[in-house]
Amino acid sequence: MQRVDAWYQCEIIDRAPIRFMAHNAFLDTGVDYAQLSPEERRARWFDVDYQVDLFEQSIEGRTFHGETFPIFWPNLGPNVYAAFYGAELEFGEVTSWSEPIVRDWDDLDNLELDMDNAYFAKIEELTRHALERCQGRYLVGYTDLHPGVDCAAAWRGMDRLCVDMVDNPEQVKELAERAIADFEAVYGHFDAMLKAQGQPSSSWMGIPSFGRMHIPSCDFAALISPQHFQEFALPILEREVQGMTHNVFHLDGKGVARHLDAILSVPEVHALQWVQGVGDDLPIMQWVPFIKEIQARGVPVIVDLSKEELDQFMAAMAPKGLFLWVATESEEEERTLLTKVGTWT
């Protein structure tokens, strides 16, 4: 945790922090979800014992090296915040998605936070069950919360929302306002559950904080212009990050990265997670100039790269302000990479 705290200050105690897990590395369910009906898939996700058992099996016998923390985070997919207001989720193997519920603007009146609905209650149950079982063996985090414009896109549909920003800008602002208005209450509810059991604050990113840690994002920003980001997304981001000890913005690809200046204009954005994407957006070395630009601004950044890229990346970069995420296949590899990163100056 001292290395993590130093990273937030772009400082190094003895070496740069490193996590031995790739972005979007999900648990192996051992189930062919394509053969399950929608009802059966939902039942798997809602099975509290199954979800916690699956996590505990994944960490049994493991040693966690570097800044890799064993954290169970209650998960019903990235649109669960939208589901707290009445959206229904459809489940796949490792994610879920919602169907739009604001088909005309009169539907705005139906958007009310319901802490008694099935999705909110299930996240509570998953959290409570894991807290009862963890017994000092692992940490428990809070669920993935996407308020604001991403939530508005889940309610309205991404294509419609793009058109609405031109044709119905005031309604879009009202929709986004509905999506951020209760965020502090929702976050505070789950944060209080963790704090009552002596847990630090953490979520899917796996970086604990002794204060309040949040992962703001706006994946929808990949579809809009800088002008529309300034008008619709930036005011929401400025509100979302208030009251947090650590905000790590999830910068999801080059489409979102074009809004970097606006994102970093918010002082409470303390760090970035750079997600370069797949296909032509790999390998990491093509993004070295961009990462150096972030580094030059004094902003800490998480970089996800393969172990085969590590030597070349270390040769091109200075370590201050960098948090490495590297997928490995054995503890022996992890010990070797720890030694290597320890020599990076």
Coordinates of C-alpha atoms in Angstrom, one line a residue:
M1 CA 0.0 0.0 0.0
Q2 CA 2.9 2.3 0.6
R3 CA 4.0 1.7 -3.1
V4 CA 0.5 2.5 -4.2
D5 CA 0.3 5.7 -2.2
A6 CA 3.7 6.7 -3.6
W7 CA 2.5 6.0 -7.1
Y8 CA -0.4 8.5 -6.7
Q9 CA 2.3 11.1 -6.0
C10 CA 4.4 9.9 -9.0
E11 CA 7.0 8.8 -6.5
I12 CA 8.8 5.5 -6.0
I13 CA 9.8 3.9 -2.7
D14 CA 11.9 1.0 -4.0
R15 CA 10.3 0.1 -7.4
A16 CA 7.3 0.8 -9.6
P17 CA 4.2 -1.0 -8.5
I18 CA 3.2 -4.1 -10.6
R19 CA 0.0 -6.2 -10.7
F20 CA 0.2 -9.7 -12.2
M21 CA -3.2 -9.7 -13.9
A22 CA -4.3 -8.3 -17.2
H23 CA -7.2 -5.8 -17.7
N24 CA -10.5 -7.6 -18.1
A25 CA -9.1 -10.9 -16.8
F26 CA -12.3 -12.6 -15.6
L27 CA -12.7 -15.8 -13.7
D28 CA -13.0 -19.1 -15.7
T29 CA -16.6 -20.1 -15.1
G30 CA -16.2 -23.6 -16.5
V31 CA -19.6 -23.3 -18.0
D32 CA -20.6 -23.0 -21.7
Y33 CA -23.0 -20.1 -21.5
A34 CA -24.0 -20.4 -25.1
Q35 CA -25.9 -23.6 -24.1
L36 CA -27.8 -21.9 -21.3
S37 CA -31.1 -20.1 -21.7
P38 CA -31.4 -16.4 -20.7
E39 CA -33.1 -17.5 -17.5
E40 CA -30.3 -20.0 -16.7
R41 CA -27.6 -17.4 -17.3
R42 CA -29.4 -15.0 -15.0
A43 CA -29.7 -17.7 -12.3
R44 CA -25.9 -18.3 -12.5
W45 CA -25.1 -14.6 -12.0
F46 CA -27.7 -14.3 -9.2
D47 CA -26.4 -17.4 -7.4
V48 CA -24.5 -15.9 -4.4
D49 CA -22.8 -19.1 -3.2
Y50 CA -21.7 -20.0 -6.8
Q51 CA -20.2 -16.5 -7.4
V52 CA -18.2 -16.4 -4.1
D53 CA -17.3 -20.1 -4.4
L54 CA -15.9 -19.5 -7.9
F55 CA -13.8 -16.6 -6.7
E56 CA -12.5 -18.6 -3.7
Q57 CA -11.5 -21.5 -5.9
S58 CA -9.6 -19.1 -8.2
I59 CA -7.4 -17.8 -5.3
E60 CA -6.9 -21.1 -3.4
G61 CA -3.3 -21.9 -2.9
R62 CA -2.1 -18.8 -4.7
T63 CA 0.6 -16.4 -3.5
F64 CA -0.1 -12.8 -4.5
H65 CA 3.1 -11.1 -5.6
G66 CA 3.7 -7.4 -6.0
E67 CA 0.7 -5.2 -5.9
T68 CA -1.7 -8.0 -6.8
F69 CA -4.5 -8.0 -4.2
P70 CA -7.1 -10.8 -3.8
I71 CA -10.3 -8.9 -4.1
F72 CA -13.9 -10.2 -4.6
W73 CA -16.0 -7.5 -6.1
P74 CA -19.8 -8.0 -6.4
N75 CA -20.5 -7.9 -10.1
L76 CA -23.7 -7.9 -12.2
G77 CA -22.1 -6.1 -15.2
P78 CA -21.3 -2.5 -16.1
N79 CA -24.9 -1.4 -16.5
V80 CA -26.0 -2.4 -13.0
Y81 CA -26.2 1.2 -11.9
A82 CA -28.8 1.8 -14.7
A83 CA -30.6 -1.3 -13.5
F84 CA -31.1 0.3 -10.0
Y85 CA -33.6 2.5 -11.8
G86 CA -35.6 -0.1 -13.6
A87 CA -33.5 -1.2 -16.6
E88 CA -33.4 -5.0 -17.1
L89 CA -30.1 -6.8 -17.7
E90 CA -29.4 -9.6 -20.1
F91 CA -26.4 -11.7 -19.1
G92 CA -23.6 -13.3 -21.0
E93 CA -20.7 -15.3 -19.7
V94 CA -18.5 -12.4 -18.4
T95 CA -20.7 -9.3 -18.9
S96 CA -24.2 -8.1 -19.1
W97 CA -26.1 -5.3 -21.0
S98 CA -29.3 -3.4 -20.7
E99 CA -32.2 -2.7 -23.0
P100 CA -33.1 1.0 -23.3
I101 CA -36.1 2.1 -21.1
V102 CA -36.3 5.8 -22.1
R103 CA -38.0 5.4 -25.4
D104 CA -39.7 8.8 -25.3
W105 CA -39.0 11.8 -23.0
D106 CA -42.1 11.2 -20.9
D107 CA -40.3 8.1 -19.6
L108 CA -37.9 10.4 -17.7
D109 CA -40.6 10.6 -15.0
N110 CA -40.3 6.8 -14.4
L111 CA -36.6 7.0 -13.5
E112 CA -36.3 6.6 -9.8
L113 CA -33.6 4.9 -7.7
D114 CA -35.0 1.8 -6.2
M115 CA -32.8 0.3 -3.4
D116 CA -35.3 -2.5 -3.0
N117 CA -35.2 -3.8 -6.6
A118 CA -33.8 -7.2 -7.5
Y119 CA -30.4 -5.8 -8.8
F120 CA -29.7 -3.5 -5.8
A121 CA -30.7 -6.3 -3.4
K122 CA -28.5 -8.8 -5.2
I123 CA -25.4 -6.6 -5.0
E124 CA -26.1 -6.1 -1.3
E125 CA -26.4 -9.8 -0.9
L126 CA -23.2 -10.6 -2.8
T127 CA -21.4 -8.0 -0.7
R128 CA -22.7 -9.2 2.6
H129 CA -22.1 -12.9 1.8
A130 CA -18.5 -12.2 0.7
L131 CA -17.8 -10.1 3.8
E132 CA -19.1 -13.0 6.0
R133 CA -16.8 -15.5 4.3
C134 CA -13.6 -13.6 3.6
Q135 CA -12.3 -13.9 7.2
G136 CA -9.1 -12.0 6.5
R137 CA -8.3 -14.2 3.5
Y138 CA -9.2 -11.7 0.8
L139 CA -10.7 -8.2 0.4
V140 CA -14.2 -7.3 -0.7
G141 CA -14.8 -4.4 -3.0
Y142 CA -17.9 -2.6 -4.2
T143 CA -19.6 -3.1 -7.6
D144 CA -18.8 -1.3 -10.8
L145 CA -20.7 2.0 -10.8
H146 CA -21.3 3.9 -14.0
P147 CA -23.4 7.0 -13.3
G148 CA -23.7 10.0 -15.6
V149 CA -23.5 9.9 -19.4
D150 CA -22.7 6.1 -19.6
C151 CA -25.8 5.5 -17.5
A152 CA -27.8 7.8 -19.7
A153 CA -26.6 5.9 -22.8
A154 CA -27.8 2.6 -21.1
W155 CA -31.2 4.1 -20.5
R156 CA -31.7 5.8 -23.9
G157 CA -29.5 3.7 -26.2
M158 CA -26.2 4.9 -27.6
D159 CA -27.4 5.6 -31.1
R160 CA -30.4 7.6 -29.9
L161 CA -28.3 9.5 -27.4
C162 CA -25.8 10.6 -30.1
V163 CA -28.7 12.1 -32.1
D164 CA -30.3 13.6 -29.0
M165 CA -27.2 15.6 -28.3
V166 CA -27.9 17.5 -31.5
D167 CA -31.7 17.4 -31.6
N168 CA -32.6 17.4 -27.9
P169 CA -29.7 18.7 -25.8
E170 CA -31.8 19.9 -22.9
Q171 CA -33.4 16.5 -22.5
V172 CA -30.0 14.9 -22.6
K173 CA -28.8 17.1 -19.8
E174 CA -31.9 16.2 -17.7
L175 CA -31.3 12.5 -18.4
A176 CA -27.6 12.8 -17.3
E177 CA -28.7 14.8 -14.2
R178 CA -31.0 11.9 -13.3
A179 CA -28.1 9.6 -13.7
I180 CA -25.7 11.5 -11.4
A181 CA -28.2 12.8 -8.8
D182 CA -28.1 9.7 -6.5
F183 CA -24.5 8.7 -7.1
E184 CA -23.2 9.8 -3.7
A185 CA -26.1 8.0 -2.0
V186 CA -25.4 4.7 -3.9
Y187 CA -21.6 4.9 -3.5
G188 CA -22.0 5.8 0.2
H189 CA -24.3 2.9 0.9
F190 CA -21.8 0.3 -0.3
D191 CA -18.8 2.1 1.0
A192 CA -20.5 2.1 4.5
M193 CA -21.0 -1.7 4.2
L194 CA -17.3 -2.2 3.5
K195 CA -16.1 0.3 6.1
A196 CA -18.3 -1.3 8.8
Q197 CA -16.3 -4.5 8.3
G198 CA -12.9 -2.8 8.3
Q199 CA -12.4 -3.1 4.6
P200 CA -10.5 -0.7 2.5
S201 CA -12.2 0.9 -0.6
S202 CA -11.7 -1.1 -3.8
S203 CA -13.5 -2.3 -6.9
W204 CA -12.8 -4.1 -10.1
M205 CA -9.5 -2.3 -10.7
G206 CA -8.0 -4.1 -7.7
I207 CA -6.3 -1.1 -6.2
P208 CA -7.3 -0.6 -2.5
S209 CA -7.5 2.8 -0.8
F210 CA -7.8 3.5 2.9
G211 CA -10.0 6.4 2.0
R212 CA -12.7 6.4 -0.8
M213 CA -11.6 5.0 -4.1
H214 CA -13.6 5.5 -7.3
I215 CA -13.2 4.6 -11.0
P216 CA -14.9 7.4 -13.1
S217 CA -15.3 6.7 -16.8
C218 CA -17.2 7.8 -19.8
D219 CA -16.9 5.1 -22.5
F220 CA -19.6 6.8 -24.5
A221 CA -17.2 9.6 -25.0
A222 CA -15.6 7.6 -27.8
L223 CA -18.7 8.4 -29.9
I224 CA -18.8 12.2 -29.4
S225 CA -16.9 15.3 -30.3
P226 CA -14.8 17.3 -27.8
Q227 CA -17.4 20.0 -27.9
H228 CA -20.2 17.6 -26.8
F229 CA -17.9 16.1 -24.2
Q230 CA -17.4 19.6 -22.8
E231 CA -21.1 20.3 -22.8
F232 CA -22.6 17.0 -21.6
A233 CA -19.9 14.8 -19.9
L234 CA -17.5 17.2 -18.2
P235 CA -20.0 18.8 -15.8
I236 CA -21.1 15.3 -14.8
L237 CA -17.5 14.1 -14.3
E238 CA -16.7 17.2 -12.1
R239 CA -19.6 16.2 -9.8
E240 CA -18.8 12.4 -9.8
V241 CA -15.3 12.8 -8.5
Q242 CA -16.2 15.0 -5.5
G243 CA -15.5 13.6 -2.0
M244 CA -13.2 10.8 -3.2
T245 CA -9.7 10.2 -1.8
H246 CA -8.6 8.6 -5.0
N247 CA -10.1 8.8 -8.5
V248 CA -8.6 6.7 -11.3
F249 CA -10.2 7.5 -14.6
H250 CA -10.7 4.5 -16.9
L251 CA -9.4 5.9 -20.2
D252 CA -10.9 3.3 -22.6
G253 CA -9.1 3.6 -25.9
K254 CA -8.1 6.3 -28.4
G255 CA -11.7 7.4 -28.9
V256 CA -11.9 8.5 -25.3
A257 CA -8.3 9.7 -25.2
R258 CA -9.1 12.6 -27.5
H259 CA -10.9 14.1 -24.5
L260 CA -7.7 13.9 -22.4
D261 CA -7.3 17.7 -21.9
A262 CA -10.9 18.0 -20.6
I263 CA -10.6 15.0 -18.3
L264 CA -7.3 16.3 -16.8
S265 CA -8.8 19.7 -16.3
V266 CA -10.6 18.2 -13.3
P267 CA -8.1 18.4 -10.4
E268 CA -9.8 15.5 -8.6
V269 CA -8.9 13.1 -11.4
H270 CA -5.8 11.7 -9.6
A271 CA -4.7 9.1 -12.0
L272 CA -5.5 7.3 -15.3
Q273 CA -5.9 3.7 -16.4
W274 CA -4.8 3.6 -20.1
V275 CA -6.6 0.8 -22.1
Q276 CA -5.1 0.8 -25.5
G277 CA -7.6 -1.7 -27.0
V278 CA -7.0 -4.8 -29.2
G279 CA -6.2 -5.6 -32.8
D280 CA -4.4 -2.7 -34.5
D281 CA -4.2 -0.9 -31.1
L282 CA -1.7 -3.5 -30.0
P283 CA 1.3 -3.7 -29.1
I284 CA 1.9 -1.2 -26.3
M285 CA 5.0 0.3 -27.9
Q286 CA 3.0 2.4 -30.4
W287 CA 1.5 4.2 -27.4
V288 CA 4.8 5.1 -25.7
P289 CA 4.7 8.8 -26.9
F290 CA 1.1 9.1 -25.5
I291 CA 2.1 7.6 -22.2
K292 CA 5.1 9.8 -22.0
E293 CA 2.8 12.8 -22.6
I294 CA 0.7 11.8 -19.6
Q295 CA 3.9 11.2 -17.5
A296 CA 5.2 14.6 -18.4
R297 CA 2.0 16.1 -17.0
G298 CA 2.8 14.5 -13.7
V299 CA -0.3 12.2 -13.9
P300 CA 0.1 8.6 -12.6
V301 CA -1.0 6.1 -15.2
I302 CA -1.7 2.3 -15.3
V303 CA -0.3 0.5 -18.3
D304 CA -1.4 -3.0 -19.3
L305 CA 1.2 -4.9 -21.3
S306 CA 2.3 -8.4 -22.0
K307 CA 5.4 -9.9 -20.4
E308 CA 7.0 -10.2 -23.8
E309 CA 6.8 -6.4 -24.2
L310 CA 8.2 -5.6 -20.7
D311 CA 11.9 -5.3 -21.6
Q312 CA 11.4 -3.0 -24.5
F313 CA 8.9 -0.9 -22.6
M314 CA 11.2 -0.5 -19.6
A315 CA 14.0 0.5 -21.9
A316 CA 11.9 3.3 -23.5
M317 CA 10.3 4.6 -20.3
A318 CA 11.2 6.0 -16.9
P319 CA 9.3 4.3 -14.1
K320 CA 8.0 7.2 -12.1
G321 CA 4.2 7.4 -12.1
L322 CA 3.7 4.1 -13.9
F323 CA 1.8 1.2 -12.5
L324 CA 2.3 -2.0 -14.6
W325 CA -0.3 -4.7 -15.2
V326 CA 1.2 -7.8 -16.6
A327 CA -0.5 -11.2 -17.1
T328 CA 1.7 -14.2 -16.0
E329 CA 1.3 -18.0 -16.0
S330 CA 3.3 -18.9 -12.9
E331 CA 4.7 -17.7 -9.6
E332 CA 8.2 -18.2 -10.9
E333 CA 7.5 -15.8 -13.7
E334 CA 6.2 -13.3 -11.2
R335 CA 9.3 -13.5 -9.0
T336 CA 11.5 -13.0 -12.1
L337 CA 9.5 -10.0 -13.2
L338 CA 9.6 -8.5 -9.7
T339 CA 13.4 -8.7 -9.7
K340 CA 13.5 -7.1 -13.2
V341 CA 11.2 -4.2 -12.3
G342 CA 13.3 -3.7 -9.2
T343 CA 16.3 -2.7 -11.4
W344 CA 14.2 -0.2 -13.5
T345 CA 15.5 3.3 -12.9

